[in-house]
Coordinates of C-alpha atoms and ligand atoms in Angstrom, one line a residue:
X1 CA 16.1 -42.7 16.5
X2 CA 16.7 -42.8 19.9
X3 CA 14.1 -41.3 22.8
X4 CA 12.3 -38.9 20.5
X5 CA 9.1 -39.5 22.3
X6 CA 5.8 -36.8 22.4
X7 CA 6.4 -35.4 25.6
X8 CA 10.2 -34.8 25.1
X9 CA 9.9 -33.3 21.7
X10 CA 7.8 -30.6 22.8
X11 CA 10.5 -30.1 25.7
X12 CA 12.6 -29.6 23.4
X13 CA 11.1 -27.6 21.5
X14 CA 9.9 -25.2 24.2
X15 CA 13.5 -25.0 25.3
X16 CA 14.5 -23.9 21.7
X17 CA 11.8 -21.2 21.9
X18 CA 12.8 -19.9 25.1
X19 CA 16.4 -19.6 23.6
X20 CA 15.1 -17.9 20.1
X21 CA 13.8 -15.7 22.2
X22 CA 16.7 -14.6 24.6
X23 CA 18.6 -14.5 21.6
X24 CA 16.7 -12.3 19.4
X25 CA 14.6 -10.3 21.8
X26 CA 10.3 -10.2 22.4
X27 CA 9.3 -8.1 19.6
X28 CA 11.1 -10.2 17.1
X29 CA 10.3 -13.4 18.8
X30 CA 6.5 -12.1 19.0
X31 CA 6.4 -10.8 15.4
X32 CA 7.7 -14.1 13.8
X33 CA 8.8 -16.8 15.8
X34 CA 5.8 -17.4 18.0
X35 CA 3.5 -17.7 15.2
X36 CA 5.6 -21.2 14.4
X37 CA 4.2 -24.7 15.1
X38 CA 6.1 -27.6 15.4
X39 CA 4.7 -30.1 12.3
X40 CA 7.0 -33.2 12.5
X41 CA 10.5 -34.8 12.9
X42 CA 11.2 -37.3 10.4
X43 CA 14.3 -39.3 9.7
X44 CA 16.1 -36.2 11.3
X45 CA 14.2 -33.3 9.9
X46 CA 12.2 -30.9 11.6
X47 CA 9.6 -29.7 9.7
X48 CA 8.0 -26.2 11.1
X49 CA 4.9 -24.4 10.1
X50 CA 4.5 -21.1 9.5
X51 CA 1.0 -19.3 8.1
X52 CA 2.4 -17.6 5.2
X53 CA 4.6 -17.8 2.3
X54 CA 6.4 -14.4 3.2
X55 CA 6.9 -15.7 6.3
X56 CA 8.0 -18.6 5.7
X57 CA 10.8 -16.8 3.5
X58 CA 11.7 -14.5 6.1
X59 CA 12.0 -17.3 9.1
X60 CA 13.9 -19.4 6.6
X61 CA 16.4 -16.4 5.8
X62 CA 17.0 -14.8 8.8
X63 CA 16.5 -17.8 11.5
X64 CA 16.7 -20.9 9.5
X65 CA 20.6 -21.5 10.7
X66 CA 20.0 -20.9 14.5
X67 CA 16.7 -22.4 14.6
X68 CA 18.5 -25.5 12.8
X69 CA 21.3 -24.7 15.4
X70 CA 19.2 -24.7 18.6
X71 CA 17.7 -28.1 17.6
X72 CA 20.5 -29.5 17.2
X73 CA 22.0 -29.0 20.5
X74 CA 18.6 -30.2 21.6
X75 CA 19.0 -33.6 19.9
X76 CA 21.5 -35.1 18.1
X77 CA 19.5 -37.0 16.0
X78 CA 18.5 -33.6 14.0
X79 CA 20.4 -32.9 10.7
X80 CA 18.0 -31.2 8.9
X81 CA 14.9 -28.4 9.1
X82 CA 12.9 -27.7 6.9
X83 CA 10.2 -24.7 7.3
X84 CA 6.4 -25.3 5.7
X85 CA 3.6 -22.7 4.5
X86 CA 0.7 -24.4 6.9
X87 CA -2.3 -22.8 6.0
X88 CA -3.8 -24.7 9.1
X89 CA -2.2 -22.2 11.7
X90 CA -4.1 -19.0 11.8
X91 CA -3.2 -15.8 9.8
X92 CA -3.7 -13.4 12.4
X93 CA -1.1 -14.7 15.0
X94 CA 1.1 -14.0 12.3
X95 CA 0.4 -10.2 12.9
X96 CA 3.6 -8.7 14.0
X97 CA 2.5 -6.6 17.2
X98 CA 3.7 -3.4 17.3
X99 CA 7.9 -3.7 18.4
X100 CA 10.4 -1.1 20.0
X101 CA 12.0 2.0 18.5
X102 CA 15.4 3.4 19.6
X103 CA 14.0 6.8 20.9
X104 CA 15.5 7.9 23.8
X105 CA 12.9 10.7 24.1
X106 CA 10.6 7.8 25.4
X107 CA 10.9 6.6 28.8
X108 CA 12.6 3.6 30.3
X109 CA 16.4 3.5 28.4
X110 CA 17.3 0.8 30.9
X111 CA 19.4 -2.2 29.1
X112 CA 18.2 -1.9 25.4
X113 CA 15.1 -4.0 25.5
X114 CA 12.5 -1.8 26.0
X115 CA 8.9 -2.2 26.0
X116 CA 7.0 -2.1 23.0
X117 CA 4.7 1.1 22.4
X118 CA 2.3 1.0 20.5
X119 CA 2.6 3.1 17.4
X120 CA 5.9 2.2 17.1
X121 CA 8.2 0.7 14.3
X122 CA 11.5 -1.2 14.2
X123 CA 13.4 -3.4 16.1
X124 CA 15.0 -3.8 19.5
X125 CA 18.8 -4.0 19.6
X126 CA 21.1 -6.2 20.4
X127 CA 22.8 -5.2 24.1
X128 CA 26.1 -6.8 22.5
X129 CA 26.3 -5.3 19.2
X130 CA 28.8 -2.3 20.3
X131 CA 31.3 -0.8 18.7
X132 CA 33.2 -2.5 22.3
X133 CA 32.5 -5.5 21.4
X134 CA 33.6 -5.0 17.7
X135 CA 36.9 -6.4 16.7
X136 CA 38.5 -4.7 13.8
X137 CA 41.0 -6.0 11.2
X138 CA 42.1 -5.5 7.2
X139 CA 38.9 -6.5 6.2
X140 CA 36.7 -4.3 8.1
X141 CA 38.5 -1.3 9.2
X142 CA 37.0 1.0 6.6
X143 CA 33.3 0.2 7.0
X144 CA 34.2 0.4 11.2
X145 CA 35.1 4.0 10.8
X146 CA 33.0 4.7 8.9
X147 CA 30.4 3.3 11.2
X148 CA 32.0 5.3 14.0
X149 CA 32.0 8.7 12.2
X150 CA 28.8 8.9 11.5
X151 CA 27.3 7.5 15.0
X152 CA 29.8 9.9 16.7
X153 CA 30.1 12.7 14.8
X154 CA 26.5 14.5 15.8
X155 CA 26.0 16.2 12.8
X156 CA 25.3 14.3 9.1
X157 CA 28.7 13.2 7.6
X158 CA 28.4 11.0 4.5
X159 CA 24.6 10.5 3.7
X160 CA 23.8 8.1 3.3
X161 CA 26.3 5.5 5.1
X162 CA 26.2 1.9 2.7
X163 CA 27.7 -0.7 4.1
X164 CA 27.6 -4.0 2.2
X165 CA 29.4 -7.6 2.7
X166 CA 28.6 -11.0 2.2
X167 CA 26.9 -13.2 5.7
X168 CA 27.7 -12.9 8.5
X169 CA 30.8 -10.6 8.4
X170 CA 29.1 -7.6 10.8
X171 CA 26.6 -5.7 9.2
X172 CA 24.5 -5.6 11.5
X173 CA 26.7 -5.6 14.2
X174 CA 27.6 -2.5 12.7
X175 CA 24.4 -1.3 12.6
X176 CA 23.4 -1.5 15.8
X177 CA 26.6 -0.4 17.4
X178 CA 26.0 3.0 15.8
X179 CA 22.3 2.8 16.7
X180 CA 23.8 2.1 20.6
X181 CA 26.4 4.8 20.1
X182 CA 23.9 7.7 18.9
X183 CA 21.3 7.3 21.7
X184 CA 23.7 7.2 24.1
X185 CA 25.7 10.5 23.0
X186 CA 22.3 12.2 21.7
X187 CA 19.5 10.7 23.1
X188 CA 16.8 13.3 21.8
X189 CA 17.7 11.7 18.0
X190 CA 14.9 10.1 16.9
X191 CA 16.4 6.3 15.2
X192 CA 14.6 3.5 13.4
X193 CA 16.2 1.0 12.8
X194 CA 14.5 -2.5 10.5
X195 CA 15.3 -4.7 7.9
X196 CA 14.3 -4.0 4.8
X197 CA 11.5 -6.9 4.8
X198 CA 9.8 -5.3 8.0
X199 CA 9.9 -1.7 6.0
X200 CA 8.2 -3.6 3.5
X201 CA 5.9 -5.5 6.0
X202 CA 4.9 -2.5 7.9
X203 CA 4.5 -0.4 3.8
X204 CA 2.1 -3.5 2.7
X205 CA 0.2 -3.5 6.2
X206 CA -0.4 0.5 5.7
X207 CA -1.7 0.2 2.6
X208 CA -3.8 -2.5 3.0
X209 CA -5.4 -0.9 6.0
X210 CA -5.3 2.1 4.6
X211 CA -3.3 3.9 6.7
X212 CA -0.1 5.2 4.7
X213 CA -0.6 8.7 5.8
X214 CA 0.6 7.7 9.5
X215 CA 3.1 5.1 7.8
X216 CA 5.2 8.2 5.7
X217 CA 4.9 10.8 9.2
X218 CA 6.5 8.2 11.1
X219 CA 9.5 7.3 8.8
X220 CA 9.9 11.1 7.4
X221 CA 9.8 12.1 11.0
X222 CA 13.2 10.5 12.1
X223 CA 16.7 11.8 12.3
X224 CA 18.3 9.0 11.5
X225 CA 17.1 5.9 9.8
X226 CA 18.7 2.3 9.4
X227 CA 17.7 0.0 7.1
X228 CA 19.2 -3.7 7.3
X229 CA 19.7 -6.0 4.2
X230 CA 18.5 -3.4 1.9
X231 CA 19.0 -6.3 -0.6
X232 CA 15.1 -7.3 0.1
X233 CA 13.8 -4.0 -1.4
X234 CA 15.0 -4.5 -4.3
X235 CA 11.8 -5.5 -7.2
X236 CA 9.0 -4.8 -5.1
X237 CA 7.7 -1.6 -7.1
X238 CA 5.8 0.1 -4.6
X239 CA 7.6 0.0 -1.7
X240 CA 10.8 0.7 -3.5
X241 CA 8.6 3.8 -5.0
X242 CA 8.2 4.4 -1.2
X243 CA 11.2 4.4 -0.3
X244 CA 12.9 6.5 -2.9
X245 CA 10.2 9.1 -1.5
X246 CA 11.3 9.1 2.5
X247 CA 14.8 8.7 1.2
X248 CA 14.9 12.1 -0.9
X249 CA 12.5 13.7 2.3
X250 CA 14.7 12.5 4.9
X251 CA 18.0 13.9 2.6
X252 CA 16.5 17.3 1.9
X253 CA 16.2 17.6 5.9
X254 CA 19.7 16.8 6.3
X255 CA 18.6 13.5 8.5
X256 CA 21.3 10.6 8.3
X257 CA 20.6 7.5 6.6
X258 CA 22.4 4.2 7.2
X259 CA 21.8 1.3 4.9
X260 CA 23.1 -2.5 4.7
X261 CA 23.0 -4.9 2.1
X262 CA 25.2 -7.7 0.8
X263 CA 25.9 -6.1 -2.6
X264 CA 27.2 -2.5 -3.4
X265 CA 25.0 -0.2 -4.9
X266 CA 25.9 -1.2 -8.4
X267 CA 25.4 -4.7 -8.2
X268 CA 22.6 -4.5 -6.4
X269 CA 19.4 -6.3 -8.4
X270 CA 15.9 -5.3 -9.3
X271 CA 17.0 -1.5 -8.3
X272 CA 15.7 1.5 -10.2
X273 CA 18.4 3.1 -11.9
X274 CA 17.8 6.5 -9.7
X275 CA 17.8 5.0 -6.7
X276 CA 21.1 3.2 -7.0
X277 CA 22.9 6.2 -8.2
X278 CA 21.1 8.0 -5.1
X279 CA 22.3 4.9 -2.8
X280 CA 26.0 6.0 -3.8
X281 CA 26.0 9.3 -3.1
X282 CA 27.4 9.0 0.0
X283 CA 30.2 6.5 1.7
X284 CA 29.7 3.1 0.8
X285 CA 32.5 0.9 2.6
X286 CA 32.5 -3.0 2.3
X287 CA 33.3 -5.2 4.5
X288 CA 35.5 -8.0 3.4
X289 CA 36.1 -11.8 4.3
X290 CA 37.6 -12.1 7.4
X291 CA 41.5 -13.2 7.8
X292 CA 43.2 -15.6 9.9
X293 CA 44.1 -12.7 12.1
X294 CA 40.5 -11.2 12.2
X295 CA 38.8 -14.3 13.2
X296 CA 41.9 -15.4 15.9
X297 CA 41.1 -11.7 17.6
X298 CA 37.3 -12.3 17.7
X299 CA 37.3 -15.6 19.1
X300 CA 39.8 -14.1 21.7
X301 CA 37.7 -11.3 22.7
X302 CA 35.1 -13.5 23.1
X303 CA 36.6 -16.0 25.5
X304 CA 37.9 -12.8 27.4
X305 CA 34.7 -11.6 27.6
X306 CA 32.8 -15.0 29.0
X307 CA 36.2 -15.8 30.8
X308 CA 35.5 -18.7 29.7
X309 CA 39.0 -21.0 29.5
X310 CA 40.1 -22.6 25.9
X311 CA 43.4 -22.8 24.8
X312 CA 44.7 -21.2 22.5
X313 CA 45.8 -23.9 19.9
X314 CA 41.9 -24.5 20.0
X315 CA 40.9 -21.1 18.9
X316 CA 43.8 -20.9 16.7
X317 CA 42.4 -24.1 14.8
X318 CA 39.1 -22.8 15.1
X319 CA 40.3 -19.8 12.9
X320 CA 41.8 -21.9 10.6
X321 CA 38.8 -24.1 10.2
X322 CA 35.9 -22.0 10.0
X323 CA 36.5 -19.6 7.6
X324 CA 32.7 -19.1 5.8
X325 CA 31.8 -16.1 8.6
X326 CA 32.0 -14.9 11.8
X327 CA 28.0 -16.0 12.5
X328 CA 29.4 -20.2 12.0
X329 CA 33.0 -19.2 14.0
X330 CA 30.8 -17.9 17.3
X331 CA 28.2 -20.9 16.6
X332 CA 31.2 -23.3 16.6
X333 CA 32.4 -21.6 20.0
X334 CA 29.4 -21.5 22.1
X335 CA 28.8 -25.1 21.0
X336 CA 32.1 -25.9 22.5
X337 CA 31.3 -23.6 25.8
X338 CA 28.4 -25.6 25.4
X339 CA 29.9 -28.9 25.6
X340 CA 32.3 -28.2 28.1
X341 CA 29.9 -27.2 30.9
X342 CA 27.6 -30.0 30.0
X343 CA 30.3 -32.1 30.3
X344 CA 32.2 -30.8 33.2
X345 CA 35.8 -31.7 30.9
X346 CA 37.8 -29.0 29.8
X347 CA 38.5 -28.2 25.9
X348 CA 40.8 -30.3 23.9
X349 CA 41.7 -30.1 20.4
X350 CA 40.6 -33.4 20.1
X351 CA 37.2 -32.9 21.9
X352 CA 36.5 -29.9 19.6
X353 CA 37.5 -32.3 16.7
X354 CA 34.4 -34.7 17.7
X355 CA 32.0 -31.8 18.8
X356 CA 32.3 -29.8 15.8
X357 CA 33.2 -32.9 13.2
X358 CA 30.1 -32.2 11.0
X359 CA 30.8 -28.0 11.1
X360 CA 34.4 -28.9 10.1
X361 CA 33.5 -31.2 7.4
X362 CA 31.0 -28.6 5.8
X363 CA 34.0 -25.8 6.0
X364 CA 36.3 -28.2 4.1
X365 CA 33.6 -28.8 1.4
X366 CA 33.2 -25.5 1.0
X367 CA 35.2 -25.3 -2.1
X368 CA 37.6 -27.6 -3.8
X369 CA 40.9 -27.0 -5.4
X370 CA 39.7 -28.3 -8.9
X371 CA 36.6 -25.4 -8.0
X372 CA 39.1 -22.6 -7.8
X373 CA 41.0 -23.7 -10.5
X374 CA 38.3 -23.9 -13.5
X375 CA 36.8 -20.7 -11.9
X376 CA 40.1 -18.9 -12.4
X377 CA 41.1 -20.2 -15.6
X378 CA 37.7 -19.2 -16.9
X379 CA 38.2 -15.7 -15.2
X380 CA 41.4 -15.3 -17.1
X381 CA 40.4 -16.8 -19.9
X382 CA 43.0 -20.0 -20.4
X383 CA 42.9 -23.6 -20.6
X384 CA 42.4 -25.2 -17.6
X385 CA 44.8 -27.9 -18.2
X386 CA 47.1 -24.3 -17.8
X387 CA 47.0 -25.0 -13.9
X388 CA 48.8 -27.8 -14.0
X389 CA 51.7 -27.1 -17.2
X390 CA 55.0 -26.2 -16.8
X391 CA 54.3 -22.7 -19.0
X392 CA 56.2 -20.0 -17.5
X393 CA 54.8 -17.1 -19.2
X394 CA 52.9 -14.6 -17.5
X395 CA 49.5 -15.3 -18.9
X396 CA 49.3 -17.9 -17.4
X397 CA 51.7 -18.0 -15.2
X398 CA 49.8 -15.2 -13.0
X399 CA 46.4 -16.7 -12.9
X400 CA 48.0 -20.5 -11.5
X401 CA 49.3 -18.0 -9.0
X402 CA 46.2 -16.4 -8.1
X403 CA 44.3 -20.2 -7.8
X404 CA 47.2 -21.1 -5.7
X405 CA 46.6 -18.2 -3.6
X406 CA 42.7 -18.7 -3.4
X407 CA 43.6 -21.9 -2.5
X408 CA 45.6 -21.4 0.6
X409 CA 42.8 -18.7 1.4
X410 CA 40.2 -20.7 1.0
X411 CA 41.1 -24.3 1.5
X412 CA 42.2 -25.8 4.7
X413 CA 44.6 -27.7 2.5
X414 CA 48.2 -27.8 3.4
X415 CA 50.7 -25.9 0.7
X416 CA 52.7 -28.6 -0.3
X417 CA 49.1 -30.6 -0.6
X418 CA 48.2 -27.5 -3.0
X419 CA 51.7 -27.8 -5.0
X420 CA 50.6 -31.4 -6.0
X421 CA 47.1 -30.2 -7.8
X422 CA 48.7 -27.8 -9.7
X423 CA 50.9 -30.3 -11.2
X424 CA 53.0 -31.7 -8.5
X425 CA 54.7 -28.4 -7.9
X426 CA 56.8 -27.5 -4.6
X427 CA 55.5 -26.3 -1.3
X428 CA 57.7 -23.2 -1.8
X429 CA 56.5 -22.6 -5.3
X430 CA 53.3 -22.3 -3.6
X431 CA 54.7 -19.9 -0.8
X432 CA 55.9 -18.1 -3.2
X433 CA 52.7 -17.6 -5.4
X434 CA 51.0 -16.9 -1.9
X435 CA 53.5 -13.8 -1.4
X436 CA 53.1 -12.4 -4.7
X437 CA 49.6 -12.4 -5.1
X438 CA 49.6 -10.4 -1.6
X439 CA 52.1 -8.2 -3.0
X440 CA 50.5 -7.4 -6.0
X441 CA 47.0 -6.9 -4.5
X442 CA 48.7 -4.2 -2.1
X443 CA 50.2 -2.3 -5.4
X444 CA 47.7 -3.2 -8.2
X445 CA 43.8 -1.9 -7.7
X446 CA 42.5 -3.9 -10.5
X447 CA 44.0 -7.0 -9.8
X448 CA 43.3 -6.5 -5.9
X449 CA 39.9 -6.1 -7.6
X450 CA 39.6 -9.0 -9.8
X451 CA 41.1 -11.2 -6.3
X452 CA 38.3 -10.5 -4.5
X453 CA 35.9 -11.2 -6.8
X454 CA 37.3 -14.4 -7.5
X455 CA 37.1 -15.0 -3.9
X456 CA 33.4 -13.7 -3.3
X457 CA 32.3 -15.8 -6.1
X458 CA 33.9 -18.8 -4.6
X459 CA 32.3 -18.6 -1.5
X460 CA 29.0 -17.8 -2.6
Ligands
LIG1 P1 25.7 -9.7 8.9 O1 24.7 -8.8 9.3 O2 26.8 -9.1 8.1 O3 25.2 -11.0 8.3 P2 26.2 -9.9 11.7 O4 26.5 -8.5 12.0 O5 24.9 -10.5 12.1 O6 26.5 -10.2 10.2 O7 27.4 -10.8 12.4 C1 27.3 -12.1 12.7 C2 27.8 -12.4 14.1 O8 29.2 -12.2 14.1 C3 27.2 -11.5 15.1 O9 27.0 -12.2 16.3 C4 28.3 -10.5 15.3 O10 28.4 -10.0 16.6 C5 29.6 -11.3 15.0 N1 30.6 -10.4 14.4 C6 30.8 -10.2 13.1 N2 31.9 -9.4 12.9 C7 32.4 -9.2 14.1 C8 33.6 -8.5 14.6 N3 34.4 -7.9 13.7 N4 33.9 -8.5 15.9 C9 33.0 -9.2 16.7 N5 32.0 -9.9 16.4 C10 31.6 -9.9 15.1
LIG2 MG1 22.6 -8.9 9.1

């Protein structure tokens, strides 16, 4: 390894810091990314300390990537981060301090992040999570209006709003754009908005000091109430008891309710049977896997936005490339900005080629051809061995199709590189299975159905 010396490191590692917390604001860098020590870099891992299991699970969920991220554009020589329970570092920096709520009835709306107050709960918002700055497509267009009805309409709508969808695909975009959208048009609304494990942070912390009295007055005391990645709830008894409780309160007093998570209600796990039926009641809208198109229009808007200057055949292989989610796809383009200023060169497909060479390689090993294949064929319920025959009939006919489909989706393969797998057929065979499958997912519910969850449990 090459000039990884003391002094550097820790450079490097304050720089990181500094960028966690531009990026994801004081309270959350004070509440759980201060608290982390820097243990050791070994043979390209960074190992990081935290003081507590829970938090080690919460860095390693909701920062791991960028913090893994960050260090890498630090130092190439990192490929891997690990995070630690380090029962060394002291328990009570780990207390979260106290962090912002949207409530505009408090002083000093300026740009978003506001001071923290003291007996407040929740946390800060993003200044670019707006509906503005949210680019809509097939995949998304339902959960965006939904979004937008019930952040504009002023009165309750659908109660509550459930959005779901797998990493990375907007959730909490979403989330905070109708957050943004509600406290500009009706600032005497009272929001919270958390995630799920700060809900359950803050429940645990009340009852262990004792305090759940003040804990209930301040969530049944909202008028609207957002609950991120709802997902974390689910199996912890107590706090799911809790929330039921504020849930039903906050309901009966016609409040609205916004909740994410990466499952729909129903295959949500570890959830009470009453409180999954309750989570349904109102609108739950999904948002799907992005398209080519989607993620060609967001990695336009965002250029526009930075004016920053990549050509298009760059962004147009960047969308074909990065397909996992929309997080990796903006990772991959600031990188690039990244790059190029450092640099001083402009943007090239081949420079993006070697900047991004291990990001591209782990979006083509995302899933293989002979992965879709057995997946569908066990979906179906036929012989593997089915994908590549020369039976016509429509048993098994249909499901080569939809592998062949999945394929294109899913695979940066070319089609008449897909043909071959499925036993040396033709490029347009493949076209043609492409077409169909579209067609019949536009006409055919079920089938649309079944597609998709093909899909979702290929990329998972
Ligand atoms: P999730 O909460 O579903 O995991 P996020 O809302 O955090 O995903 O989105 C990940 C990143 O991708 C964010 O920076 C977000 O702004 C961006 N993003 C996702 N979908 C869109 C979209 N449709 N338009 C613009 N940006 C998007
Ligand atoms: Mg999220």
């Amino acid at each position: 390894m090459t000039s990884m010396g003391e002094e550097n490191l820790s450079a490097q590692w304050l720089r990181v810091r500094g960028r966690l917390r531009a990026e994801y604001g004081e309270a959350a860098y004070r509440s759980w990314l201060k608290p982390l020590t820097l243990l050791v870099i070994d043979d390209g891992r960074v190992r990081i300390g935290v003081p507590t299991d829970f938090m080690r699970d919460w860095v390693e969920n909701q920062y791991g990537g960028r913090l893994l991220d960050l260090w890498r554009d630090e130092n190439r020589a990192i490929s891997d981060l690990e995070i630690v329970t380090n029962t060394a570092v002291p328990r009570r920096a780990a207390e979260p301090a106290a962090v912002a709520v949207a409530d505009g009835r408090r002083a000093g709306v300026s740009d978003g992040r506001r001071a923290a107050t003291v007996d407040d709960i929740g946390a800060t918002l993003d200044t670019r999570l707006t509906f503005d700055n949210f680019v809509t497509g097939k995949p998304n267009e339902l959960a965006f209006a939904a979004a937008r009805r019930v952040a504009e309409s002023g009165a309750v709508t659908f109660n509550p709003l459930f959005l779901y969808g797998g990493v990375g695909l907007g959730k909490t975009h979403l989330m905070h754009a109708i957050a943004w959208q509600i406290r500009k048009q009706s600032p005497e609304r009272r929001i919270i908005y958390l995630s799920a494990e700060k809900f359950m942070y803050e429940f645990i912390r009340a009852l262990r000091f004792k305090d759940t009295v003040s804990f209930k007055d301040q969530f049944r005391s909202v008028d609207v109430l957002m609950i991120d990645d709802f997902q974390f709830i689910s199996g912890k008894d107590s706090t799911q008891e809790e929330f039921f409780h504020t849930f039903n309160a906050l309901v009966d007093q016609n409040r609205q309710i916004v909740i994410s998570a990466d499952k729909s209600p129903n295959d949500l796990e570890g959830i009470e049977e009453r409180m999954r039926s309750r989570l349904g009641w109102g609108l739950v809208a999904d948002l799907h896997p992005t398209t080519y198109e989607l993620r060609l229009g967001i990695l336009q808007s965002k250029v526009e936005r930075l004016k920053a200057d990549v050509p298009g055949k760059v962004l147009e292989f960047l969308a074909h490339k990065i397909t996992s989610n929309v997080r990796e796809l903006e990772g991959a383009l600031n990188r690039l900005l990244a790059y190029a200023s450092l640099i001083g060169r402009p943007i090239t497909l081949e420079s993006t080629q070697e900047v991004l060479h291990d990001l591209l390689r782990a979006n083509d090993r995302r899933v293989t051809i002979e992965e879709i294949q057995k997946r569908v064929a066990e979906h179906f319920n036929i012989k593997l061995a089915e994908m590549s025959s020369a039976r016509r009939a429509r048993a098994v006919a249909r499901p080569r199709q939809v592998a062949m489909y999945l394929a294109k989706q899913l695979t940066a393969r070319s089609l008449p590189e897909i043909g071959r797998k499925f036993g040396g057929r033709d490029h347009t065979t493949v076209m043609h299975a492409v077409r169909k499958v579209e067609e019949l997912r536009g006409s055919d519910a079920a089938f649309a159905e079944d597609v998709e969850l093909l899909r979702r449990m290929l990329e998972s």
